[in-house]
XYZ file of C-alpha atoms in Angstrom:
730
model
C 0.000 0.000 0.000
C 2.784 2.354 0.941
C 4.655 1.499 -2.270
C 1.563 2.254 -4.340
C 1.132 5.597 -2.555
C 4.723 6.591 -3.211
C 4.445 5.512 -6.834
C 1.328 7.596 -7.170
C 2.956 10.647 -5.639
C 5.869 10.401 -8.085
C 3.465 10.055 -10.989
C 1.541 13.059 -9.836
C 4.719 15.070 -9.237
C 6.978 14.807 -12.306
C 9.078 17.645 -10.976
C 10.197 15.445 -8.092
C 11.260 12.741 -10.573
C 13.197 15.242 -12.688
C 14.955 16.604 -9.614
C 15.909 13.097 -8.460
C 17.368 12.236 -11.878
C 19.269 15.532 -11.967
C 20.724 14.960 -8.520
C 21.753 11.411 -9.449
C 23.437 12.555 -12.688
C 25.170 15.427 -10.941
C 26.505 13.132 -8.248
C 27.747 10.686 -10.855
C 29.486 13.475 -12.691
C 31.210 14.567 -9.509
C 32.328 11.013 -8.771
C 33.310 10.022 -12.291
C 34.347 13.358 -13.778
C 38.096 13.238 -13.077
C 38.414 9.603 -14.165
C 36.602 10.275 -17.438
C 38.730 13.318 -18.077
C 41.799 11.189 -17.633
C 40.486 8.473 -19.966
C 39.579 10.974 -22.651
C 43.092 12.355 -22.711
C 42.228 15.730 -21.195
C 44.830 17.509 -19.072
C 43.489 17.821 -15.522
C 44.383 20.708 -13.291
C 47.681 20.486 -11.438
C 46.149 21.972 -8.285
C 46.211 19.328 -5.527
C 43.259 18.552 -3.323
C 43.372 20.747 -0.190
C 43.263 17.602 1.978
C 46.255 16.087 0.157
C 48.711 18.896 -0.681
C 51.016 17.115 -3.144
C 53.679 19.005 -5.063
C 55.717 17.775 -8.006
C 58.920 19.047 -9.618
C 60.989 17.657 -12.520
C 64.645 17.631 -13.488
C 66.926 15.588 -15.736
C 70.673 15.051 -16.104
C 70.133 15.662 -19.838
C 68.384 18.977 -19.257
C 69.218 21.539 -21.926
C 67.218 24.044 -19.856
C 66.244 23.553 -16.210
C 63.188 25.843 -15.944
C 60.954 25.189 -17.723
C 62.463 21.747 -18.164
C 63.691 20.936 -21.665
C 65.354 17.540 -22.074
C 67.956 16.733 -24.723
C 66.865 13.417 -26.258
C 68.756 11.015 -28.503
C 66.557 9.319 -31.111
C 65.963 5.634 -30.422
C 67.501 5.868 -26.947
C 66.170 6.301 -23.442
C 65.873 9.619 -21.659
C 65.726 10.056 -17.862
C 63.385 12.278 -15.857
C 63.781 12.659 -12.105
C 60.518 13.365 -10.284
C 60.410 14.876 -6.788
C 57.112 14.442 -4.919
C 56.319 16.015 -1.565
C 53.271 15.218 0.538
C 52.182 17.220 3.573
C 48.803 15.520 3.923
C 47.475 12.004 4.441
C 49.491 9.082 3.042
C 48.592 8.199 -0.551
C 49.397 5.543 -3.136
C 49.236 5.929 -6.877
C 50.910 5.641 -10.258
C 53.621 7.881 -11.601
C 53.331 7.845 -15.398
C 55.425 9.300 -18.227
C 54.062 10.108 -21.693
C 55.773 11.619 -24.752
C 53.933 13.508 -27.505
C 54.253 14.924 -30.999
C 52.606 18.347 -31.346
C 52.033 17.834 -35.087
C 50.361 14.452 -34.533
C 48.813 14.583 -31.050
C 46.893 11.347 -31.634
C 50.129 9.371 -31.898
C 51.871 8.802 -28.578
C 55.030 7.020 -27.594
C 54.975 4.085 -25.225
C 53.879 4.976 -21.708
C 56.079 4.185 -18.722
C 54.826 3.956 -15.167
C 55.785 2.944 -11.647
C 53.673 2.324 -8.541
C 54.644 4.408 -5.519
C 53.625 5.033 -1.927
C 53.878 8.554 -0.546
C 53.680 8.736 3.261
C 52.755 11.803 5.279
C 55.339 14.631 5.446
C 57.524 12.884 2.878
C 59.764 14.139 0.116
C 60.768 11.400 -2.322
C 62.588 11.206 -5.632
C 61.733 8.741 -8.400
C 63.196 8.007 -11.831
C 61.163 7.414 -14.971
C 62.655 6.589 -18.357
C 61.046 7.262 -21.726
C 62.240 6.383 -25.202
C 62.479 8.771 -28.143
C 60.735 6.436 -30.589
C 59.976 8.802 -33.439
C 61.504 11.896 -34.926
C 58.632 14.295 -34.205
C 58.460 13.913 -30.423
C 58.731 17.362 -28.867
C 57.056 17.263 -25.444
C 56.086 15.058 -22.555
C 54.341 15.030 -19.219
C 54.538 13.282 -15.868
C 51.299 12.514 -14.035
C 50.704 11.233 -10.516
C 47.231 9.795 -9.993
C 45.393 7.528 -7.592
C 42.444 7.338 -5.250
C 41.734 10.053 -2.741
C 43.503 12.940 -4.481
C 43.329 14.915 -7.660
C 45.786 14.040 -10.424
C 48.961 16.127 -10.476
C 50.563 16.889 -13.851
C 53.922 18.390 -14.794
C 54.832 19.001 -18.477
C 58.266 19.253 -20.091
C 59.627 19.716 -23.612
C 62.076 17.713 -25.732
C 64.966 18.578 -28.048
C 65.956 15.708 -30.320
C 69.675 15.464 -30.981
C 70.594 16.796 -34.410
C 72.663 14.760 -36.836
C 76.361 15.270 -36.201
C 75.959 16.443 -32.608
C 77.624 14.832 -29.603
C 75.946 15.099 -26.208
C 78.611 15.384 -23.506
C 77.476 15.136 -19.885
C 79.850 16.280 -17.156
C 79.325 15.139 -13.564
C 80.558 17.384 -10.762
C 79.654 18.652 -7.316
C 78.179 21.869 -8.786
C 76.756 20.665 -12.113
C 79.094 22.820 -14.224
C 79.576 22.056 -17.891
C 82.904 21.327 -19.545
C 84.966 24.170 -20.959
C 86.065 24.615 -24.543
C 83.400 22.756 -26.518
C 82.117 25.924 -28.169
C 85.457 26.071 -29.969
C 84.716 22.800 -31.753
C 83.606 23.899 -35.210
C 84.553 21.071 -37.559
C 83.164 17.516 -37.614
C 86.628 16.121 -38.289
C 87.662 17.422 -34.887
C 85.289 15.032 -33.161
C 85.131 12.187 -35.703
C 81.554 12.901 -36.841
C 82.075 13.341 -40.573
C 81.050 9.730 -41.245
C 77.679 10.307 -39.602
C 77.097 13.526 -41.535
C 77.921 11.899 -44.886
C 75.573 9.018 -44.022
C 72.806 11.560 -43.378
C 73.375 13.091 -46.814
C 73.271 9.674 -48.483
C 70.079 8.904 -46.571
C 68.391 11.733 -48.442
C 67.914 14.170 -45.605
C 67.805 17.104 -48.036
C 70.949 18.841 -46.750
C 74.514 18.834 -47.981
C 77.348 18.132 -45.520
C 78.230 21.832 -45.602
C 74.668 22.802 -44.648
C 74.569 20.218 -41.880
C 77.871 21.475 -40.474
C 76.701 25.090 -40.636
C 73.397 24.418 -38.857
C 74.628 21.904 -36.279
C 75.984 22.424 -32.801
C 78.710 19.808 -32.958
C 78.937 19.368 -29.190
C 76.092 19.933 -26.738
C 77.700 20.199 -23.257
C 75.407 19.379 -20.336
C 76.068 19.233 -16.611
C 74.633 17.421 -13.599
C 75.526 17.225 -9.933
C 76.764 13.852 -8.739
C 73.835 13.644 -6.309
C 71.363 13.711 -9.233
C 73.129 11.070 -11.300
C 70.657 8.333 -12.436
C 70.615 5.046 -10.564
C 70.262 3.007 -13.798
C 72.747 2.775 -16.652
C 69.998 3.444 -19.165
C 69.581 6.935 -17.689
C 72.958 7.807 -19.207
C 72.383 6.090 -22.562
C 71.441 9.358 -24.284
C 74.893 10.844 -23.614
C 77.679 10.206 -26.129
C 80.258 10.798 -23.395
C 80.190 11.181 -19.599
C 82.986 13.159 -17.921
C 83.730 12.670 -14.227
C 85.129 15.910 -12.849
C 86.835 16.634 -9.525
C 84.395 15.504 -6.816
C 84.477 12.783 -4.142
C 83.556 9.583 -5.980
C 82.950 7.912 -2.635
C 79.778 10.002 -2.283
C 78.170 8.122 -5.173
C 75.672 5.454 -4.161
C 76.140 1.791 -5.050
C 73.363 2.105 -7.666
C 75.032 5.154 -9.240
C 78.375 3.359 -9.404
C 76.659 0.399 -11.060
C 74.988 2.794 -13.515
C 78.377 4.240 -14.542
C 79.816 0.752 -15.030
C 76.783 -0.354 -17.008
C 76.781 2.769 -19.182
C 80.425 2.237 -20.123
C 80.132 -1.513 -20.679
C 77.063 -0.921 -22.881
C 79.159 1.177 -25.260
C 79.484 4.569 -23.604
C 82.593 6.709 -23.269
C 83.590 7.461 -19.678
C 86.195 10.226 -19.367
C 88.011 10.847 -16.089
C 90.169 13.936 -15.561
C 93.255 14.268 -13.410
C 94.902 17.355 -11.992
C 96.188 17.951 -8.504
C 93.878 15.612 -6.569
C 95.462 12.292 -7.563
C 94.273 10.511 -4.425
C 90.687 11.033 -5.552
C 91.222 8.631 -8.466
C 93.492 6.233 -6.620
C 90.914 5.588 -3.880
C 87.850 5.737 -6.142
C 85.346 2.825 -6.025
C 85.736 2.810 -9.826
C 89.547 2.620 -9.752
C 89.532 -0.830 -11.383
C 88.114 0.773 -14.530
C 90.899 3.332 -15.009
C 93.512 2.814 -17.748
C 96.192 3.932 -15.264
C 97.179 3.647 -11.620
C 97.600 7.196 -10.181
C 100.700 7.694 -8.049
C 101.170 11.454 -7.481
C 100.670 14.938 -8.913
C 103.037 17.789 -9.746
C 103.144 21.015 -11.808
C 104.125 20.529 -15.445
C 107.595 21.642 -16.446
C 108.502 23.842 -19.403
C 109.133 20.859 -21.656
C 105.741 19.352 -20.878
C 104.001 22.668 -21.571
C 105.868 22.916 -24.863
C 104.654 19.412 -25.716
C 101.038 20.644 -25.524
C 101.967 23.467 -27.907
C 103.597 21.082 -30.383
C 100.767 18.527 -30.231
C 97.643 20.694 -30.386
C 98.617 24.195 -31.599
C 101.412 23.999 -34.193
C 99.795 21.286 -36.421
C 96.673 23.445 -36.632
C 98.163 26.876 -37.371
C 96.246 26.890 -40.651
C 93.108 27.402 -38.597
C 94.694 29.343 -35.738
C 96.671 31.674 -38.063
C 99.680 32.083 -35.757
C 100.968 31.331 -32.296
C 99.633 33.715 -29.668
C 100.413 34.499 -26.055
C 98.935 31.778 -23.842
C 99.152 29.004 -26.421
C 102.043 27.541 -24.419
C 99.823 27.260 -21.283
C 102.068 29.604 -19.314
C 99.287 31.632 -17.706
C 98.871 29.513 -14.562
C 100.323 26.394 -12.942
C 99.480 23.304 -14.974
C 98.891 20.441 -12.548
C 99.520 16.991 -14.014
C 98.667 13.647 -12.461
C 101.453 11.076 -12.501
C 100.491 7.452 -13.151
C 101.537 4.090 -14.557
C 99.777 2.342 -17.434
C 97.728 -0.715 -16.506
C 97.801 -4.011 -18.460
C 95.283 -4.022 -21.296
C 95.326 -0.210 -21.639
C 97.232 1.884 -24.166
C 98.698 5.377 -23.983
C 97.696 7.787 -26.736
C 100.274 10.253 -25.483
C 103.040 9.780 -22.985
C 104.978 6.663 -22.085
C 106.420 6.626 -18.555
C 103.468 8.670 -17.242
C 100.576 8.808 -19.752
C 98.924 12.154 -20.448
C 96.089 10.591 -22.452
C 95.337 6.872 -22.014
C 92.443 4.653 -23.011
C 91.149 1.230 -22.056
C 88.331 -0.876 -23.460
C 85.653 -1.678 -20.906
C 82.973 -3.974 -22.253
C 81.761 -2.412 -25.499
C 82.815 1.076 -24.368
C 85.982 2.898 -23.397
C 87.420 4.636 -20.351
C 89.659 7.633 -21.155
C 92.110 9.165 -18.698
C 93.358 12.766 -18.985
C 96.282 13.618 -16.715
C 95.180 17.259 -16.680
C 91.854 18.966 -15.963
C 90.589 20.850 -19.066
C 88.092 22.738 -16.898
C 90.792 24.410 -14.801
C 93.433 27.074 -15.537
C 95.430 27.441 -17.687
C 93.039 25.643 -20.102
C 90.257 28.227 -19.775
C 90.094 29.853 -23.201
C 93.037 27.838 -24.537
C 92.841 27.513 -28.319
C 94.108 23.941 -28.394
C 91.113 22.540 -26.502
C 89.155 21.459 -29.660
C 92.082 19.304 -30.817
C 92.488 17.825 -27.366
C 88.851 16.663 -27.494
C 89.347 15.490 -31.072
C 91.991 13.060 -29.845
C 89.625 11.790 -27.163
C 86.538 11.454 -29.357
C 88.395 9.794 -32.233
C 88.954 6.749 -29.986
C 85.507 6.566 -28.366
C 83.220 5.631 -31.237
C 80.066 3.790 -30.099
C 79.411 0.155 -31.049
C 76.598 -0.928 -33.342
C 73.692 -2.487 -31.464
C 70.169 -3.655 -32.168
C 68.163 -0.497 -32.733
C 64.875 0.245 -31.010
C 63.188 1.430 -34.205
C 63.709 1.408 -37.946
C 65.591 4.541 -39.129
C 62.812 5.179 -41.654
C 60.689 6.422 -38.732
C 63.246 9.168 -38.132
C 64.002 10.142 -41.744
C 60.549 9.831 -43.368
C 62.183 7.517 -45.907
C 60.182 4.265 -46.247
C 63.086 2.676 -48.121
C 65.516 3.216 -45.271
C 67.167 -0.026 -44.202
C 69.573 -0.846 -41.434
C 71.378 -3.925 -40.104
C 68.639 -4.231 -37.470
C 65.814 -4.284 -40.004
C 67.775 -6.835 -42.063
C 68.134 -8.941 -38.926
C 64.375 -8.813 -38.388
C 63.736 -9.966 -41.966
C 65.897 -13.024 -41.360
C 64.349 -13.831 -37.972
C 60.785 -13.838 -39.268
C 61.537 -16.048 -42.273
C 59.334 -18.950 -41.139
C 56.894 -21.172 -42.998
C 54.007 -19.890 -40.874
C 54.227 -16.520 -42.637
C 54.454 -17.931 -46.138
C 51.422 -17.596 -48.379
C 50.186 -20.803 -50.073
C 50.916 -21.070 -53.806
C 48.541 -19.191 -56.098
C 47.644 -22.449 -57.830
C 46.463 -23.975 -54.526
C 44.264 -20.959 -53.762
C 42.869 -20.971 -57.315
C 41.967 -24.684 -57.148
C 40.303 -24.216 -53.759
C 38.165 -21.326 -55.003
C 37.284 -23.228 -58.189
C 36.112 -26.258 -56.183
C 34.150 -23.989 -53.854
C 32.273 -22.347 -56.736
C 31.838 -25.720 -58.485
C 30.140 -27.369 -55.476
C 28.192 -24.252 -54.492
C 26.540 -23.719 -57.887
C 26.656 -26.516 -60.532
C 26.809 -29.556 -58.214
C 24.274 -28.127 -55.780
C 21.878 -27.149 -58.577
C 22.143 -30.470 -60.463
C 21.557 -32.591 -57.340
C 18.556 -30.565 -56.216
C 17.083 -30.679 -59.723
C 17.729 -34.430 -59.954
C 15.741 -35.070 -56.781
C 13.297 -32.241 -57.572
C 14.060 -30.543 -54.230
C 15.061 -27.052 -55.301
C 13.363 -25.592 -52.209
C 16.136 -27.171 -50.081
C 18.702 -24.741 -51.528
C 18.336 -22.559 -48.430
C 19.759 -25.538 -46.461
C 22.362 -26.923 -48.875
C 24.012 -23.549 -49.617
C 24.823 -22.783 -45.933
C 26.020 -26.384 -45.472
C 28.439 -26.060 -48.394
C 29.670 -22.668 -47.146
C 30.276 -24.028 -43.640
C 31.994 -27.151 -44.979
C 34.429 -25.178 -47.110
C 35.005 -22.686 -44.254
C 35.966 -25.544 -41.959
C 38.218 -26.960 -44.675
C 39.926 -23.583 -45.212
C 40.425 -23.097 -41.463
C 41.877 -26.602 -41.138
C 44.251 -25.905 -44.024
C 45.275 -22.566 -42.485
C 45.746 -24.258 -39.110
C 48.007 -26.831 -40.719
C 50.115 -24.025 -42.209
C 50.032 -21.485 -39.347
C 50.047 -23.946 -36.477
C 48.410 -23.709 -33.070
C 51.444 -23.110 -30.870
C 53.256 -19.943 -29.869
C 56.476 -19.620 -31.849
C 59.378 -17.456 -30.663
C 62.810 -16.701 -32.072
C 65.577 -14.725 -30.437
C 68.867 -13.341 -31.686
C 71.264 -12.160 -29.047
C 74.481 -10.150 -29.498
C 77.082 -9.907 -26.715
C 79.857 -7.342 -27.294
C 82.732 -7.095 -24.872
C 86.487 -6.820 -24.635
C 89.130 -9.458 -24.057
C 92.819 -9.427 -23.280
C 95.703 -10.195 -25.623
C 98.724 -11.654 -23.823
C 97.448 -10.304 -20.515
C 95.614 -11.910 -17.635
C 92.231 -10.347 -16.943
C 91.453 -9.352 -13.363
C 87.979 -9.022 -11.911
C 84.648 -9.433 -13.655
C 84.326 -8.486 -17.320
C 81.082 -6.704 -18.209
C 79.744 -6.677 -21.770
C 76.943 -5.109 -23.774
C 73.887 -7.277 -24.372
C 71.402 -6.748 -27.220
C 68.442 -9.043 -27.802
C 65.656 -9.169 -30.379
C 62.725 -11.431 -29.551
C 60.270 -12.215 -32.340
C 57.038 -14.062 -31.635
C 54.265 -15.490 -33.791
C 50.904 -15.769 -32.025
C 48.402 -18.599 -32.771
C 45.519 -16.455 -31.491
C 44.751 -12.839 -30.709
C 45.943 -11.939 -27.241
C 48.312 -9.662 -25.351
C 51.732 -10.621 -24.039
C 54.082 -9.437 -21.327
C 57.789 -9.407 -22.160
C 60.296 -9.430 -19.325
C 63.748 -10.577 -18.214
C 65.324 -12.035 -15.106
C 68.123 -9.444 -15.303
C 67.499 -6.258 -13.303
C 69.629 -4.200 -15.715
C 67.511 -5.159 -18.734
C 65.474 -2.445 -20.457
C 62.925 -3.775 -22.916
C 60.465 -2.262 -25.390
C 58.719 -3.243 -28.601
C 60.604 -2.845 -31.857
C 59.020 -0.261 -34.161
C 59.253 -1.546 -37.704
C 56.761 0.651 -39.567
C 54.455 3.625 -39.112
C 51.576 1.264 -38.342
C 53.405 0.137 -35.201
C 53.031 3.617 -33.763
C 49.284 3.111 -33.468
C 49.636 0.137 -31.115
C 51.694 1.469 -28.249
C 52.516 -0.526 -25.150
C 52.896 0.204 -21.460
C 56.319 -0.161 -19.865
C 56.397 -1.093 -16.205
C 59.430 0.278 -14.353
C 58.779 -1.053 -10.894
C 62.138 -0.703 -9.100
C 65.897 -0.701 -9.572
C 65.950 -4.370 -8.534
C 63.697 -5.460 -11.425
C 63.942 -5.225 -15.187
C 61.589 -3.205 -17.326
C 58.505 -5.098 -18.509
C 56.391 -4.668 -21.630
C 52.713 -4.958 -20.748
C 49.609 -5.383 -22.916
C 51.482 -6.004 -26.181
C 48.570 -7.019 -28.417
C 49.237 -9.491 -31.238
C 46.504 -10.528 -33.661
C 45.843 -14.154 -34.586
C 48.559 -15.563 -36.841
C 50.427 -12.269 -36.670
C 53.875 -11.364 -35.317
C 55.532 -8.737 -33.190
C 59.154 -8.037 -32.245
C 60.725 -6.744 -29.045
C 64.203 -5.484 -28.208
C 66.144 -5.392 -24.979
C 69.476 -3.934 -23.915
C 71.424 -4.825 -20.827
C 74.862 -5.530 -19.394
C 76.007 -9.105 -18.787
C 78.798 -10.330 -16.513
C 81.264 -12.487 -18.463
C 83.350 -13.289 -15.360
C 86.943 -13.673 -16.616
C 86.017 -13.002 -20.247
C 88.146 -14.258 -23.122
C 91.943 -14.334 -22.873
C 94.226 -14.914 -25.877
C 97.907 -15.827 -25.722
C 100.058 -15.640 -28.886
C 103.519 -16.563 -27.601
C 103.588 -19.786 -29.642
C 102.888 -18.031 -32.940
C 99.341 -19.351 -32.871
C 96.512 -17.864 -30.820
C 95.553 -19.911 -27.777
C 92.078 -18.938 -26.538
C 90.964 -19.445 -22.962
C 87.204 -19.276 -22.485
C 86.839 -17.826 -18.979
C 83.190 -16.913 -19.547
C 80.350 -18.926 -17.965
C 79.136 -19.892 -21.453
C 80.159 -22.671 -23.851
C 81.298 -21.109 -27.127
C 80.942 -22.774 -30.521
C 82.675 -21.984 -33.791
C 85.262 -19.684 -32.163
C 87.307 -17.603 -34.623
C 90.259 -15.319 -33.832
C 91.262 -12.436 -36.067
C 94.946 -11.662 -35.490
C 97.648 -10.126 -37.675
C 95.466 -10.117 -40.781
C 94.571 -13.801 -40.500
C 91.558 -15.765 -39.291
C 92.187 -18.740 -37.005
C 89.479 -21.355 -36.431
C 89.448 -22.629 -32.837
C 86.328 -24.832 -32.940
C 84.147 -25.275 -29.863
C 85.487 -24.201 -26.463
C 83.640 -25.093 -23.279
C 83.582 -22.762 -20.303
C 86.978 -22.828 -18.571
C 88.714 -24.672 -21.440
C 91.386 -23.637 -23.953
C 91.862 -24.176 -27.690
C 94.617 -23.408 -30.179
C 93.834 -21.774 -33.500
C 94.259 -23.846 -36.665
C 93.428 -23.596 -40.360
C 94.777 -20.085 -40.639
C 93.346 -18.089 -43.538
C 94.480 -14.708 -44.817
C 91.850 -11.945 -44.640
C 92.429 -8.233 -45.212
C 88.717 -7.441 -44.948
C 87.382 -5.088 -42.285
C 83.976 -4.133 -40.985
C 80.971 -5.827 -42.525
C 83.161 -7.290 -45.274
C 84.497 -9.701 -42.656
C 81.084 -11.315 -42.244
C 81.433 -13.941 -44.947
C 84.984 -14.920 -43.964
C 84.178 -15.326 -40.259
C 80.898 -17.127 -40.976
C 82.802 -19.609 -43.142
C 85.549 -20.122 -40.558
C 82.902 -20.658 -37.851
C 81.146 -23.350 -39.946
C 77.695 -21.899 -39.256
C 76.033 -24.741 -41.170
C 77.278 -27.055 -38.412
C 76.134 -24.813 -35.567
C 72.776 -24.050 -37.185
C 71.950 -27.141 -39.256
C 69.272 -27.521 -41.927
C 66.516 -27.624 -39.315
C 67.257 -24.017 -38.490
C 68.371 -22.805 -41.904
C 66.779 -19.395 -41.380
C 68.473 -19.138 -37.967
C 71.766 -19.487 -39.811
C 70.806 -16.427 -41.842
C 69.802 -14.627 -38.638
C 73.207 -15.451 -37.161
C 74.933 -14.148 -40.279
C 72.949 -10.901 -40.174
C 73.735 -10.500 -36.461
C 77.440 -10.879 -37.246
C 77.163 -8.278 -39.997
C 75.455 -5.903 -37.546
C 78.162 -6.286 -34.895
C 81.042 -5.936 -37.366
C 79.579 -2.739 -38.834
C 80.771 -1.004 -35.638
C 84.390 -0.017 -34.852
C 84.890 -3.569 -33.552
C 84.957 -4.753 -37.168
C 88.032 -2.581 -37.807
C 89.944 -3.992 -34.852
C 93.262 -5.715 -35.529
C 92.421 -8.458 -33.030
C 89.026 -9.855 -32.118
C 87.323 -13.110 -31.144
C 83.876 -14.336 -32.222
C 81.866 -17.294 -30.983
C 78.309 -18.659 -30.890
C 75.825 -20.285 -28.571
C 72.427 -21.906 -29.108
C 71.283 -20.728 -25.668
C 70.484 -17.118 -24.738
C 73.212 -15.565 -22.601
C 70.824 -13.003 -21.187
C 67.633 -12.793 -23.194
C 63.964 -11.914 -23.011
C 61.101 -14.165 -21.985
C 57.331 -14.229 -22.373
C 55.428 -14.228 -19.088
C 53.231 -17.286 -18.460
C 54.249 -18.928 -21.737
C 56.667 -21.616 -22.860
C 56.973 -21.160 -26.618
C 58.969 -23.250 -29.043
C 62.083 -21.065 -28.867
C 64.908 -20.958 -31.404
C 67.936 -18.941 -30.373
C 71.209 -17.705 -31.835
C 73.680 -15.863 -29.587
C 76.743 -14.121 -31.012
C 79.774 -13.187 -28.889
C 82.207 -10.536 -30.150
C 85.304 -9.649 -28.112
C 87.577 -6.757 -29.077
C 91.129 -7.555 -27.944
C 93.744 -5.160 -26.595
């Protein structure tokens, strides 16, 4: 009775019903408004809720400008952003998320990276997020912090993509000062960048080398305080060189020290300067990386000052016109660090006490300067550009598996690279092959034949034409089942995965290695999915950074989320959608510990290789004195002597065929994995296209097991693997 009365009142009072609906809609809007704004891509206000006063600020070691933040990005590489969050209200939990954008194409975003964080009351915490410059047009980004109980906080920043022919040099100091003298670098030959500029012209960039040189800042010096140095090696990947200035290295955290080691081993150039404070280097936690052992410091004498004049000023008088006052570095005391050269290192200048020395460390180099170019009398010295030329000429980066096809950066669809060639070889499987045209034609002919003539004749024979509405669907279903069964027989019903892994490190020639040997690790994982689903790609290695490989413009429409949970875990690719009977590729970069590495002795006239790595190597080949020596298979901890010497004057990628033949790849990758043999060959060509291919002494070897690869979460696919080891010997 009461329900009927209430129903009657509402019917008699439509205004009450309208008011109730309005209140309900308004309440829903208040509850759901912020979430919907976030889903629709709108930018919410950065004003925090009064009950949860959260503030956010951004900085980056690669900051070209601090306020407002503008980050110098390197295409295809990772960029770091340090986020500082303060909370003076109730404790909150949420997600810190990084997004990158292109102003000209706002609908196309780069992959998103996020991390889950807890923010207690009265806290001030710092977090690192890493994004990847995946396409050429990216020019801005934003960091958002969102969760329940507080309004989303947003902080934007802008991006500058590195121009062709520019080196990014990051100096680390107690004050964040930048290195002196780089503005005097005006010619690409001074910093060994002419090859890159000519390659850009050949790529069809629309500019001549002269135009590129005129419009390019050849060196972009950046500075960061040692307290704000990233805790992951990938945070330094965007820098072409990192210079450690005069500050207490002992103040660096264990994670920062590991980041510097990883950056160098992954192919970076670490430059350490001397000067008066020799004890700083001698007692450094990174002292095992130095090319020298510091012993003392003293002012340079007249002869040593004159040596700087003869080495950097007099050969370049064509550009400097004539010798001027101060060219002999007589304006102030010149403090020089005294040292002895370590085994495995080489002096570029100086013998008893090197002035410039270099040592390979993994795939990168460590350079020692006995003087400090940022101190008097080098301030304003005209020989500085040629001093840096000598350093940069010996710190060329290795070739690795790229994160994206260069065509996405040059707008040239015909652009190819060793990485894209590697992908072509990896995905050469029968599952992707189209059936012969004759088979398809016969199938369609039979389908039409049974659907029309046979069906019609049988129904007419039995005078049952009215059953056509039954027989036609039956024939269609029957042939659909047959076509699906045929496709299933070709495509398969299991997850297929292939991985090519490249390990690039350094070995010793006639020297005994001491300590662990780190090396660069590149992996490409290709998978073929039997059904439409999403995958998570991860690694057991905490140093691993992983993302999807962008092969074409269409890939930009299907971005993924990158989970960056903590420094103790690797990056993870989430929600990578793959359609049924389609493929997708992923790349990962890391640093792997090779323990004692590879050691080669040549006292007997033949190279004797000791495999001190934890991996069994197959098809080992040594390049030494213009000859290739086949050493066969060498198990971990074993030795082998080179035989079947063959003359080879080839360098770079031209070595690929000779080394592949000496390795007997057909034995390592037999007929069952014929396409994996081609993948291995393309991986070798990729690695040798770097400066390692021009080395006078190197070692290559293979493994059928991944040294440090990627894996698919909650899946055990049929995995085929080819791992290449390349060791540059000193």
